[in-house]
JSON list of C-alpha atoms in Angstrom, two decimals:
[
{"chain": "A", "resi": 1, "resn": "MET", "atom": "CA", "xyz": [-170.21, -221.60, 190.09]},
{"chain": "A", "resi": 2, "resn": "ILE", "atom": "CA", "xyz": [-168.15, -223.83, 187.84]},
{"chain": "A", "resi": 3, "resn": "TYR", "atom": "CA", "xyz": [-169.80, -222.27, 184.79]},
{"chain": "A", "resi": 4, "resn": "ASN", "atom": "CA", "xyz": [-168.52, -218.84, 185.72]},
{"chain": "A", "resi": 5, "resn": "ARG", "atom": "CA", "xyz": [-165.03, -220.31, 186.09]},
{"chain": "A", "resi": 6, "resn": "LEU", "atom": "CA", "xyz": [-165.35, -221.78, 182.60]},
{"chain": "A", "resi": 7, "resn": "ILE", "atom": "CA", "xyz": [-166.24, -218.41, 181.12]},
{"chain": "A", "resi": 8, "resn": "LEU", "atom": "CA", "xyz": [-163.10, -216.92, 182.67]},
{"chain": "A", "resi": 9, "resn": "SER", "atom": "CA", "xyz": [-160.98, -219.91, 181.64]},
{"chain": "A", "resi": 10, "resn": "PHE", "atom": "CA", "xyz": [-161.24, -219.55, 177.86]},
{"chain": "A", "resi": 11, "resn": "PHE", "atom": "CA", "xyz": [-161.46, -216.82, 175.34]},
{"chain": "A", "resi": 12, "resn": "THR", "atom": "CA", "xyz": [-163.80, -218.94, 173.23]},
{"chain": "A", "resi": 13, "resn": "ALA", "atom": "CA", "xyz": [-166.81, -218.22, 171.08]},
{"chain": "A", "resi": 14, "resn": "PHE", "atom": "CA", "xyz": [-169.91, -220.32, 170.73]},
{"chain": "A", "resi": 15, "resn": "THR", "atom": "CA", "xyz": [-173.02, -219.04, 168.90]},
{"chain": "A", "resi": 16, "resn": "ILE", "atom": "CA", "xyz": [-176.29, -220.63, 169.97]},
{"chain": "A", "resi": 17, "resn": "THR", "atom": "CA", "xyz": [-178.07, -222.21, 167.04]},
{"chain": "A", "resi": 18, "resn": "SER", "atom": "CA", "xyz": [-181.62, -223.34, 166.60]},
{"chain": "A", "resi": 19, "resn": "LEU", "atom": "CA", "xyz": [-182.82, -226.57, 168.20]},
{"chain": "A", "resi": 20, "resn": "SER", "atom": "CA", "xyz": [-182.97, -228.17, 164.77]},
{"chain": "A", "resi": 21, "resn": "HIS", "atom": "CA", "xyz": [-179.17, -228.25, 164.59]},
{"chain": "A", "resi": 22, "resn": "ALA", "atom": "CA", "xyz": [-177.24, -231.24, 165.90]},
{"chain": "A", "resi": 23, "resn": "ALA", "atom": "CA", "xyz": [-176.00, -230.67, 169.46]},
{"chain": "A", "resi": 24, "resn": "GLU", "atom": "CA", "xyz": [-172.30, -230.15, 170.05]},
{"chain": "A", "resi": 25, "resn": "SER", "atom": "CA", "xyz": [-170.61, -230.56, 173.42]},
{"chain": "A", "resi": 26, "resn": "PHE", "atom": "CA", "xyz": [-167.33, -230.09, 175.25]},
{"chain": "A", "resi": 27, "resn": "THR", "atom": "CA", "xyz": [-165.80, -231.67, 178.32]},
{"chain": "A", "resi": 28, "resn": "VAL", "atom": "CA", "xyz": [-163.44, -229.92, 180.74]},
{"chain": "A", "resi": 29, "resn": "LYS", "atom": "CA", "xyz": [-160.46, -232.25, 181.22]},
{"chain": "A", "resi": 30, "resn": "LYS", "atom": "CA", "xyz": [-158.26, -230.13, 183.50]},
{"chain": "A", "resi": 31, "resn": "THR", "atom": "CA", "xyz": [-158.25, -226.63, 185.01]},
{"chain": "A", "resi": 32, "resn": "LYS", "atom": "CA", "xyz": [-155.53, -224.45, 186.52]},
{"chain": "A", "resi": 33, "resn": "GLY", "atom": "CA", "xyz": [-156.48, -220.91, 187.49]},
{"chain": "A", "resi": 34, "resn": "ARG", "atom": "CA", "xyz": [-157.94, -219.25, 184.43]},
{"chain": "A", "resi": 35, "resn": "GLN", "atom": "CA", "xyz": [-156.64, -221.88, 182.03]},
{"chain": "A", "resi": 36, "resn": "ALA", "atom": "CA", "xyz": [-158.31, -225.14, 181.08]},
{"chain": "A", "resi": 37, "resn": "VAL", "atom": "CA", "xyz": [-157.95, -228.12, 178.78]},
{"chain": "A", "resi": 38, "resn": "ILE", "atom": "CA", "xyz": [-161.16, -229.16, 177.02]},
{"chain": "A", "resi": 39, "resn": "GLU", "atom": "CA", "xyz": [-162.25, -231.99, 174.76]},
{"chain": "A", "resi": 40, "resn": "SER", "atom": "CA", "xyz": [-164.75, -230.98, 172.10]},
{"chain": "A", "resi": 41, "resn": "SER", "atom": "CA", "xyz": [-167.04, -233.05, 169.88]},
{"chain": "A", "resi": 42, "resn": "THR", "atom": "CA", "xyz": [-166.17, -230.60, 167.07]},
{"chain": "A", "resi": 43, "resn": "PRO", "atom": "CA", "xyz": [-162.53, -229.65, 166.31]},
{"chain": "A", "resi": 44, "resn": "LEU", "atom": "CA", "xyz": [-161.46, -226.34, 167.82]},
{"chain": "A", "resi": 45, "resn": "VAL", "atom": "CA", "xyz": [-158.57, -224.18, 166.66]},
{"chain": "A", "resi": 46, "resn": "GLU", "atom": "CA", "xyz": [-155.74, -223.26, 169.00]},
{"chain": "A", "resi": 47, "resn": "GLY", "atom": "CA", "xyz": [-155.46, -219.50, 169.36]},
{"chain": "A", "resi": 48, "resn": "GLU", "atom": "CA", "xyz": [-158.94, -218.77, 167.98]},
{"chain": "A", "resi": 49, "resn": "THR", "atom": "CA", "xyz": [-161.46, -216.77, 170.04]},
{"chain": "A", "resi": 50, "resn": "TYR", "atom": "CA", "xyz": [-164.94, -218.11, 170.84]},
{"chain": "A", "resi": 51, "resn": "ILE", "atom": "CA", "xyz": [-167.81, -216.83, 173.03]},
{"chain": "A", "resi": 52, "resn": "ILE", "atom": "CA", "xyz": [-169.60, -219.03, 175.55]},
{"chain": "A", "resi": 53, "resn": "GLN", "atom": "CA", "xyz": [-173.25, -218.04, 175.88]},
{"chain": "A", "resi": 54, "resn": "THR", "atom": "CA", "xyz": [-175.64, -219.19, 178.57]},
{"chain": "A", "resi": 55, "resn": "ASN", "atom": "CA", "xyz": [-179.31, -220.05, 178.35]},
{"chain": "A", "resi": 56, "resn": "LYS", "atom": "CA", "xyz": [-181.26, -217.04, 179.69]},
{"chain": "A", "resi": 57, "resn": "GLN", "atom": "CA", "xyz": [-183.95, -219.21, 181.27]},
{"chain": "A", "resi": 58, "resn": "SER", "atom": "CA", "xyz": [-181.83, -221.86, 182.97]},
{"chain": "A", "resi": 59, "resn": "GLY", "atom": "CA", "xyz": [-178.56, -219.96, 183.35]},
{"chain": "A", "resi": 60, "resn": "LEU", "atom": "CA", "xyz": [-176.70, -223.01, 182.08]},
{"chain": "A", "resi": 61, "resn": "ILE", "atom": "CA", "xyz": [-174.23, -223.13, 179.22]},
{"chain": "A", "resi": 62, "resn": "SER", "atom": "CA", "xyz": [-175.87, -224.37, 176.05]},
{"chain": "A", "resi": 63, "resn": "GLU", "atom": "CA", "xyz": [-174.50, -227.49, 174.36]},
{"chain": "A", "resi": 64, "resn": "ASP", "atom": "CA", "xyz": [-176.42, -226.70, 171.17]},
{"chain": "A", "resi": 65, "resn": "VAL", "atom": "CA", "xyz": [-173.78, -224.44, 169.62]},
{"chain": "A", "resi": 66, "resn": "ASN", "atom": "CA", "xyz": [-172.02, -223.73, 166.38]},
{"chain": "A", "resi": 67, "resn": "TYR", "atom": "CA", "xyz": [-168.22, -223.82, 166.40]},
{"chain": "A", "resi": 68, "resn": "PRO", "atom": "CA", "xyz": [-166.82, -221.36, 163.87]},
{"chain": "A", "resi": 69, "resn": "ARG", "atom": "CA", "xyz": [-163.58, -222.76, 162.46]},
{"chain": "A", "resi": 70, "resn": "SER", "atom": "CA", "xyz": [-161.29, -220.20, 160.88]},
{"chain": "A", "resi": 71, "resn": "ASN", "atom": "CA", "xyz": [-159.72, -221.85, 157.84]},
{"chain": "A", "resi": 72, "resn": "ARG", "atom": "CA", "xyz": [-160.17, -218.99, 155.41]},
{"chain": "A", "resi": 73, "resn": "SER", "atom": "CA", "xyz": [-156.41, -218.64, 154.96]},
{"chain": "A", "resi": 74, "resn": "ARG", "atom": "CA", "xyz": [-156.30, -222.31, 153.87]},
{"chain": "A", "resi": 75, "resn": "GLU", "atom": "CA", "xyz": [-159.34, -222.63, 151.62]},
{"chain": "A", "resi": 76, "resn": "ASN", "atom": "CA", "xyz": [-157.35, -223.23, 148.40]},
{"chain": "A", "resi": 77, "resn": "SER", "atom": "CA", "xyz": [-153.85, -224.35, 147.50]},
{"chain": "A", "resi": 78, "resn": "PHE", "atom": "CA", "xyz": [-151.28, -224.61, 144.75]},
{"chain": "A", "resi": 79, "resn": "SER", "atom": "CA", "xyz": [-148.69, -227.37, 145.08]},
{"chain": "A", "resi": 80, "resn": "ALA", "atom": "CA", "xyz": [-145.45, -228.28, 143.35]},
{"chain": "A", "resi": 81, "resn": "ALA", "atom": "CA", "xyz": [-144.04, -231.78, 143.87]},
{"chain": "A", "resi": 82, "resn": "ILE", "atom": "CA", "xyz": [-141.09, -234.00, 143.10]},
{"chain": "A", "resi": 83, "resn": "ASN", "atom": "CA", "xyz": [-142.02, -237.68, 142.85]},
{"chain": "A", "resi": 84, "resn": "SER", "atom": "CA", "xyz": [-139.84, -240.76, 142.99]},
{"chain": "A", "resi": 85, "resn": "SER", "atom": "CA", "xyz": [-141.44, -244.08, 142.10]},
{"chain": "A", "resi": 86, "resn": "PHE", "atom": "CA", "xyz": [-140.42, -247.69, 141.62]},
{"chain": "A", "resi": 87, "resn": "PHE", "atom": "CA", "xyz": [-142.57, -250.33, 139.89]},
{"chain": "A", "resi": 88, "resn": "LYS", "atom": "CA", "xyz": [-141.80, -253.98, 139.28]},
{"chain": "A", "resi": 89, "resn": "SER", "atom": "CA", "xyz": [-143.52, -257.03, 137.78]},
{"chain": "A", "resi": 90, "resn": "ASP", "atom": "CA", "xyz": [-142.50, -260.09, 135.75]},
{"chain": "A", "resi": 91, "resn": "ASN", "atom": "CA", "xyz": [-142.39, -258.06, 132.55]},
{"chain": "A", "resi": 92, "resn": "LEU", "atom": "CA", "xyz": [-141.91, -254.50, 133.79]},
{"chain": "A", "resi": 93, "resn": "GLN", "atom": "CA", "xyz": [-139.41, -252.72, 136.01]},
{"chain": "A", "resi": 94, "resn": "GLU", "atom": "CA", "xyz": [-138.89, -248.98, 136.13]},
{"chain": "A", "resi": 95, "resn": "HIS", "atom": "CA", "xyz": [-137.66, -246.25, 138.41]},
{"chain": "A", "resi": 96, "resn": "GLN", "atom": "CA", "xyz": [-138.94, -242.79, 137.60]},
{"chain": "A", "resi": 97, "resn": "ILE", "atom": "CA", "xyz": [-138.51, -239.24, 138.92]},
{"chain": "A", "resi": 98, "resn": "ASP", "atom": "CA", "xyz": [-141.27, -236.79, 137.97]},
{"chain": "A", "resi": 99, "resn": "ILE", "atom": "CA", "xyz": [-142.59, -233.33, 138.68]},
{"chain": "A", "resi": 100, "resn": "GLU", "atom": "CA", "xyz": [-146.19, -232.62, 139.53]},
{"chain": "A", "resi": 101, "resn": "GLY", "atom": "CA", "xyz": [-148.55, -229.67, 140.00]},
{"chain": "A", "resi": 102, "resn": "ARG", "atom": "CA", "xyz": [-151.80, -229.63, 141.96]},
{"chain": "A", "resi": 103, "resn": "TYR", "atom": "CA", "xyz": [-154.68, -227.35, 142.80]},
{"chain": "A", "resi": 104, "resn": "GLY", "atom": "CA", "xyz": [-156.75, -228.11, 145.89]},
{"chain": "A", "resi": 105, "resn": "TRP", "atom": "CA", "xyz": [-159.88, -227.15, 147.78]},
{"chain": "A", "resi": 106, "resn": "ASN", "atom": "CA", "xyz": [-159.58, -227.50, 151.55]},
{"chain": "A", "resi": 107, "resn": "PHE", "atom": "CA", "xyz": [-162.69, -228.28, 153.62]},
{"chain": "A", "resi": 108, "resn": "GLY", "atom": "CA", "xyz": [-160.87, -228.84, 156.92]},
{"chain": "A", "resi": 109, "resn": "ASP", "atom": "CA", "xyz": [-161.56, -232.55, 157.35]},
{"chain": "A", "resi": 110, "resn": "TYR", "atom": "CA", "xyz": [-160.81, -233.37, 153.71]},
{"chain": "A", "resi": 111, "resn": "GLU", "atom": "CA", "xyz": [-159.16, -231.93, 150.60]},
{"chain": "A", "resi": 112, "resn": "VAL", "atom": "CA", "xyz": [-159.67, -232.65, 146.92]},
{"chain": "A", "resi": 113, "resn": "GLY", "atom": "CA", "xyz": [-158.35, -231.40, 143.62]},
{"chain": "A", "resi": 114, "resn": "PRO", "atom": "CA", "xyz": [-156.85, -232.10, 140.17]},
{"chain": "A", "resi": 115, "resn": "LEU", "atom": "CA", "xyz": [-153.22, -232.86, 139.42]},
{"chain": "A", "resi": 116, "resn": "LEU", "atom": "CA", "xyz": [-150.93, -232.59, 136.39]},
{"chain": "A", "resi": 117, "resn": "HIS", "atom": "CA", "xyz": [-147.99, -234.99, 136.17]},
{"chain": "A", "resi": 118, "resn": "ILE", "atom": "CA", "xyz": [-144.94, -234.84, 133.87]},
{"chain": "A", "resi": 119, "resn": "GLY", "atom": "CA", "xyz": [-142.21, -237.47, 133.95]},
{"chain": "A", "resi": 120, "resn": "LEU", "atom": "CA", "xyz": [-138.96, -238.37, 132.21]},
{"chain": "A", "resi": 121, "resn": "LEU", "atom": "CA", "xyz": [-138.04, -242.06, 132.18]},
{"chain": "A", "resi": 122, "resn": "ASP", "atom": "CA", "xyz": [-134.63, -243.29, 130.98]},
{"chain": "A", "resi": 123, "resn": "GLU", "atom": "CA", "xyz": [-134.74, -246.94, 129.91]},
{"chain": "A", "resi": 124, "resn": "GLY", "atom": "CA", "xyz": [-131.30, -246.96, 128.30]},
{"chain": "A", "resi": 125, "resn": "ALA", "atom": "CA", "xyz": [-132.26, -245.65, 124.86]},
{"chain": "A", "resi": 126, "resn": "GLY", "atom": "CA", "xyz": [-133.03, -242.03, 125.67]},
{"chain": "A", "resi": 127, "resn": "PHE", "atom": "CA", "xyz": [-135.76, -240.45, 127.72]},
{"chain": "A", "resi": 128, "resn": "ASN", "atom": "CA", "xyz": [-139.41, -241.35, 127.39]},
{"chain": "A", "resi": 129, "resn": "THR", "atom": "CA", "xyz": [-141.83, -238.57, 128.35]},
{"chain": "A", "resi": 130, "resn": "ASP", "atom": "CA", "xyz": [-144.99, -239.13, 130.39]},
{"chain": "A", "resi": 131, "resn": "PHE", "atom": "CA", "xyz": [-147.93, -236.72, 130.55]},
{"chain": "A", "resi": 132, "resn": "TYR", "atom": "CA", "xyz": [-150.70, -237.50, 133.07]},
{"chain": "A", "resi": 133, "resn": "VAL", "atom": "CA", "xyz": [-153.79, -235.80, 134.43]},
{"chain": "A", "resi": 134, "resn": "GLY", "atom": "CA", "xyz": [-155.78, -237.00, 137.42]},
{"chain": "A", "resi": 135, "resn": "GLY", "atom": "CA", "xyz": [-156.91, -236.09, 140.90]},
{"chain": "A", "resi": 136, "resn": "TYR", "atom": "CA", "xyz": [-156.34, -236.66, 144.58]},
{"chain": "A", "resi": 137, "resn": "PHE", "atom": "CA", "xyz": [-158.44, -236.93, 147.72]},
{"chain": "A", "resi": 138, "resn": "ASP", "atom": "CA", "xyz": [-157.15, -236.45, 151.28]},
{"chain": "A", "resi": 139, "resn": "TYR", "atom": "CA", "xyz": [-158.86, -237.36, 154.52]},
{"chain": "A", "resi": 140, "resn": "ASN", "atom": "CA", "xyz": [-157.29, -235.22, 157.24]},
{"chain": "A", "resi": 141, "resn": "ILE", "atom": "CA", "xyz": [-157.05, -237.12, 160.52]},
{"chain": "A", "resi": 142, "resn": "THR", "atom": "CA", "xyz": [-155.84, -233.79, 161.94]},
{"chain": "A", "resi": 143, "resn": "PRO", "atom": "CA", "xyz": [-158.22, -231.14, 160.51]},
{"chain": "A", "resi": 144, "resn": "ASN", "atom": "CA", "xyz": [-156.39, -228.66, 158.30]},
{"chain": "A", "resi": 145, "resn": "VAL", "atom": "CA", "xyz": [-157.70, -225.45, 159.87]},
{"chain": "A", "resi": 146, "resn": "GLY", "atom": "CA", "xyz": [-156.54, -222.28, 161.57]},
{"chain": "A", "resi": 147, "resn": "ARG", "atom": "CA", "xyz": [-153.07, -222.33, 163.04]},
{"chain": "A", "resi": 148, "resn": "THR", "atom": "CA", "xyz": [-152.55, -226.10, 163.08]},
{"chain": "A", "resi": 149, "resn": "GLU", "atom": "CA", "xyz": [-148.86, -226.68, 162.29]},
{"chain": "A", "resi": 150, "resn": "MET", "atom": "CA", "xyz": [-148.87, -230.46, 161.73]},
{"chain": "A", "resi": 151, "resn": "VAL", "atom": "CA", "xyz": [-151.54, -232.14, 159.61]},
{"chain": "A", "resi": 152, "resn": "TYR", "atom": "CA", "xyz": [-151.54, -235.84, 158.79]},
{"chain": "A", "resi": 153, "resn": "GLY", "atom": "CA", "xyz": [-153.97, -238.19, 157.15]},
{"chain": "A", "resi": 154, "resn": "VAL", "atom": "CA", "xyz": [-154.59, -240.65, 154.33]},
{"chain": "A", "resi": 155, "resn": "THR", "atom": "CA", "xyz": [-154.65, -239.93, 150.61]},
{"chain": "A", "resi": 156, "resn": "ALA", "atom": "CA", "xyz": [-155.92, -241.60, 147.43]},
{"chain": "A", "resi": 157, "resn": "GLN", "atom": "CA", "xyz": [-154.74, -240.60, 143.97]},
{"chain": "A", "resi": 158, "resn": "GLY", "atom": "CA", "xyz": [-155.35, -241.64, 140.38]},
{"chain": "A", "resi": 159, "resn": "TYR", "atom": "CA", "xyz": [-154.20, -240.46, 136.97]},
{"chain": "A", "resi": 160, "resn": "GLY", "atom": "CA", "xyz": [-153.94, -241.45, 133.34]},
{"chain": "A", "resi": 161, "resn": "GLY", "atom": "CA", "xyz": [-152.21, -240.23, 130.20]},
{"chain": "A", "resi": 162, "resn": "ASN", "atom": "CA", "xyz": [-149.68, -240.91, 127.45]},
{"chain": "A", "resi": 163, "resn": "ARG", "atom": "CA", "xyz": [-146.09, -242.07, 127.32]},
{"chain": "A", "resi": 164, "resn": "GLU", "atom": "CA", "xyz": [-144.15, -240.84, 124.30]},
{"chain": "A", "resi": 165, "resn": "PHE", "atom": "CA", "xyz": [-141.19, -243.05, 123.29]},
{"chain": "A", "resi": 166, "resn": "THR", "atom": "CA", "xyz": [-138.05, -241.78, 121.60]},
{"chain": "A", "resi": 167, "resn": "ASN", "atom": "CA", "xyz": [-138.83, -243.84, 118.48]},
{"chain": "A", "resi": 168, "resn": "GLY", "atom": "CA", "xyz": [-142.13, -242.01, 118.00]},
{"chain": "A", "resi": 169, "resn": "ALA", "atom": "CA", "xyz": [-144.39, -244.69, 119.45]},
{"chain": "A", "resi": 170, "resn": "SER", "atom": "CA", "xyz": [-146.71, -244.06, 122.37]},
{"chain": "A", "resi": 171, "resn": "SER", "atom": "CA", "xyz": [-148.65, -245.95, 125.00]},
{"chain": "A", "resi": 172, "resn": "GLN", "atom": "CA", "xyz": [-151.45, -245.35, 127.48]},
{"chain": "A", "resi": 173, "resn": "VAL", "atom": "CA", "xyz": [-150.59, -245.24, 131.18]},
{"chain": "A", "resi": 174, "resn": "PHE", "atom": "CA", "xyz": [-153.05, -245.56, 134.07]},
{"chain": "A", "resi": 175, "resn": "ALA", "atom": "CA", "xyz": [-152.20, -245.57, 137.77]},
{"chain": "A", "resi": 176, "resn": "MET", "atom": "CA", "xyz": [-153.97, -245.38, 141.10]},
{"chain": "A", "resi": 177, "resn": "GLY", "atom": "CA", "xyz": [-152.93, -245.80, 144.68]},
{"chain": "A", "resi": 178, "resn": "ALA", "atom": "CA", "xyz": [-153.37, -244.92, 148.34]},
{"chain": "A", "resi": 179, "resn": "GLY", "atom": "CA", "xyz": [-151.19, -244.10, 151.30]},
{"chain": "A", "resi": 180, "resn": "GLY", "atom": "CA", "xyz": [-150.49, -241.52, 153.97]},
{"chain": "A", "resi": 181, "resn": "PHE", "atom": "CA", "xyz": [-149.11, -238.01, 154.26]},
{"chain": "A", "resi": 182, "resn": "LEU", "atom": "CA", "xyz": [-147.70, -235.52, 156.76]},
{"chain": "A", "resi": 183, "resn": "SER", "atom": "CA", "xyz": [-147.80, -231.74, 156.20]},
{"chain": "A", "resi": 184, "resn": "TRP", "atom": "CA", "xyz": [-145.70, -229.31, 158.23]},
{"chain": "A", "resi": 185, "resn": "TYR", "atom": "CA", "xyz": [-146.55, -225.61, 158.02]},
{"chain": "A", "resi": 186, "resn": "LEU", "atom": "CA", "xyz": [-143.27, -223.73, 157.99]},
{"chain": "A", "resi": 187, "resn": "MET", "atom": "CA", "xyz": [-142.87, -221.31, 160.92]},
{"chain": "A", "resi": 188, "resn": "GLY", "atom": "CA", "xyz": [-146.62, -220.94, 161.35]},
{"chain": "A", "resi": 189, "resn": "SER", "atom": "CA", "xyz": [-147.12, -219.70, 157.77]},
{"chain": "A", "resi": 190, "resn": "THR", "atom": "CA", "xyz": [-149.60, -220.91, 155.14]},
{"chain": "A", "resi": 191, "resn": "THR", "atom": "CA", "xyz": [-146.80, -222.67, 153.22]},
{"chain": "A", "resi": 192, "resn": "ALA", "atom": "CA", "xyz": [-146.52, -226.37, 153.97]},
{"chain": "A", "resi": 193, "resn": "LEU", "atom": "CA", "xyz": [-143.85, -228.99, 153.33]},
{"chain": "A", "resi": 194, "resn": "ARG", "atom": "CA", "xyz": [-145.66, -232.25, 152.68]},
{"chain": "A", "resi": 195, "resn": "PHE", "atom": "CA", "xyz": [-144.37, -235.82, 152.51]},
{"chain": "A", "resi": 196, "resn": "GLU", "atom": "CA", "xyz": [-146.36, -238.66, 150.96]},
{"chain": "A", "resi": 197, "resn": "GLY", "atom": "CA", "xyz": [-145.88, -242.39, 150.70]},
{"chain": "A", "resi": 198, "resn": "LEU", "atom": "CA", "xyz": [-148.21, -244.45, 148.50]},
{"chain": "A", "resi": 199, "resn": "VAL", "atom": "CA", "xyz": [-148.59, -247.98, 147.21]},
{"chain": "A", "resi": 200, "resn": "GLN", "atom": "CA", "xyz": [-149.64, -247.74, 143.57]},
{"chain": "A", "resi": 201, "resn": "SER", "atom": "CA", "xyz": [-150.76, -249.96, 140.72]},
{"chain": "A", "resi": 202, "resn": "LYS", "atom": "CA", "xyz": [-149.72, -248.97, 137.19]},
{"chain": "A", "resi": 203, "resn": "LYS", "atom": "CA", "xyz": [-150.81, -250.29, 133.79]},
{"chain": "A", "resi": 204, "resn": "ILE", "atom": "CA", "xyz": [-149.01, -249.49, 130.52]},
{"chain": "A", "resi": 205, "resn": "ALA", "atom": "CA", "xyz": [-150.87, -250.46, 127.36]},
{"chain": "A", "resi": 206, "resn": "THR", "atom": "CA", "xyz": [-150.02, -250.28, 123.64]},
{"chain": "A", "resi": 207, "resn": "SER", "atom": "CA", "xyz": [-151.95, -251.50, 120.64]},
{"chain": "A", "resi": 208, "resn": "ALA", "atom": "CA", "xyz": [-150.00, -254.78, 120.76]},
{"chain": "A", "resi": 209, "resn": "THR", "atom": "CA", "xyz": [-149.45, -255.53, 124.45]},
{"chain": "A", "resi": 210, "resn": "SER", "atom": "CA", "xyz": [-149.89, -254.34, 128.02]},
{"chain": "A", "resi": 211, "resn": "ALA", "atom": "CA", "xyz": [-148.00, -254.63, 131.31]},
{"chain": "A", "resi": 212, "resn": "SER", "atom": "CA", "xyz": [-149.08, -254.10, 134.91]},
{"chain": "A", "resi": 213, "resn": "ALA", "atom": "CA", "xyz": [-146.98, -253.55, 138.02]},
{"chain": "A", "resi": 214, "resn": "ILE", "atom": "CA", "xyz": [-147.26, -252.71, 141.70]},
{"chain": "A", "resi": 215, "resn": "GLY", "atom": "CA", "xyz": [-144.90, -250.15, 143.16]},
{"chain": "A", "resi": 216, "resn": "PHE", "atom": "CA", "xyz": [-144.15, -247.50, 145.74]},
{"chain": "A", "resi": 217, "resn": "THR", "atom": "CA", "xyz": [-144.19, -243.74, 145.26]},
{"chain": "A", "resi": 218, "resn": "GLY", "atom": "CA", "xyz": [-142.65, -241.13, 147.54]},
{"chain": "A", "resi": 219, "resn": "ASN", "atom": "CA", "xyz": [-143.54, -237.47, 147.07]},
{"chain": "A", "resi": 220, "resn": "MET", "atom": "CA", "xyz": [-142.07, -234.28, 148.49]},
{"chain": "A", "resi": 221, "resn": "ILE", "atom": "CA", "xyz": [-144.42, -231.35, 148.00]},
{"chain": "A", "resi": 222, "resn": "PHE", "atom": "CA", "xyz": [-144.44, -227.61, 148.62]},
{"chain": "A", "resi": 223, "resn": "ALA", "atom": "CA", "xyz": [-148.04, -226.47, 149.11]},
{"chain": "A", "resi": 224, "resn": "PHE", "atom": "CA", "xyz": [-149.05, -222.80, 149.14]},
{"chain": "A", "resi": 225, "resn": "TYR", "atom": "CA", "xyz": [-152.41, -222.15, 150.83]},
{"chain": "A", "resi": 226, "resn": "TYR", "atom": "CA", "xyz": [-154.49, -218.99, 150.60]}
]
């Protein structure tokens, strides 16, 4: 029977759940000997092992299954980034290179965490120093699980903090933006090289005046998952 061929085709593992759980399903797209290509309603992990179990009464493979996804090696992350940004408006223009640190929680389909941002901005009269705190949210179009080597998706970020001027004055800075990212896990490890591109809006406010600008930010990030 075709079901017996399926059992020999994969080293997969499905655990039958109760009928109260939402049904999952898979479709066999192509077979060749003991190998097969399948399409699943729940993301599977290449190289992981699953078990196909049959219904004892009907002898058919159950579609009401739980897909265990092994992402334990990628549950949390520390990241170090170099950021380059450019903002421009009628009354503001600045190019800035910053460093950034992040901590993240990875849930496979999405990631979230806080960030700490430190920047040095040279406007011709010495360096101004920026200190920001904020957070980020990623939606992973490619789930970040198991042995997946390339992960891409969309990201949203926001932060706020102070800018300290060389003359002793300070201002409040707020920024938020959205864009996309691509993460490449180096040689199958849990260390990823990540590239981001975002469109951001920034507001700089002092007690006397304020300025707003739209700009672009490019980030290169080393992320260490564990």
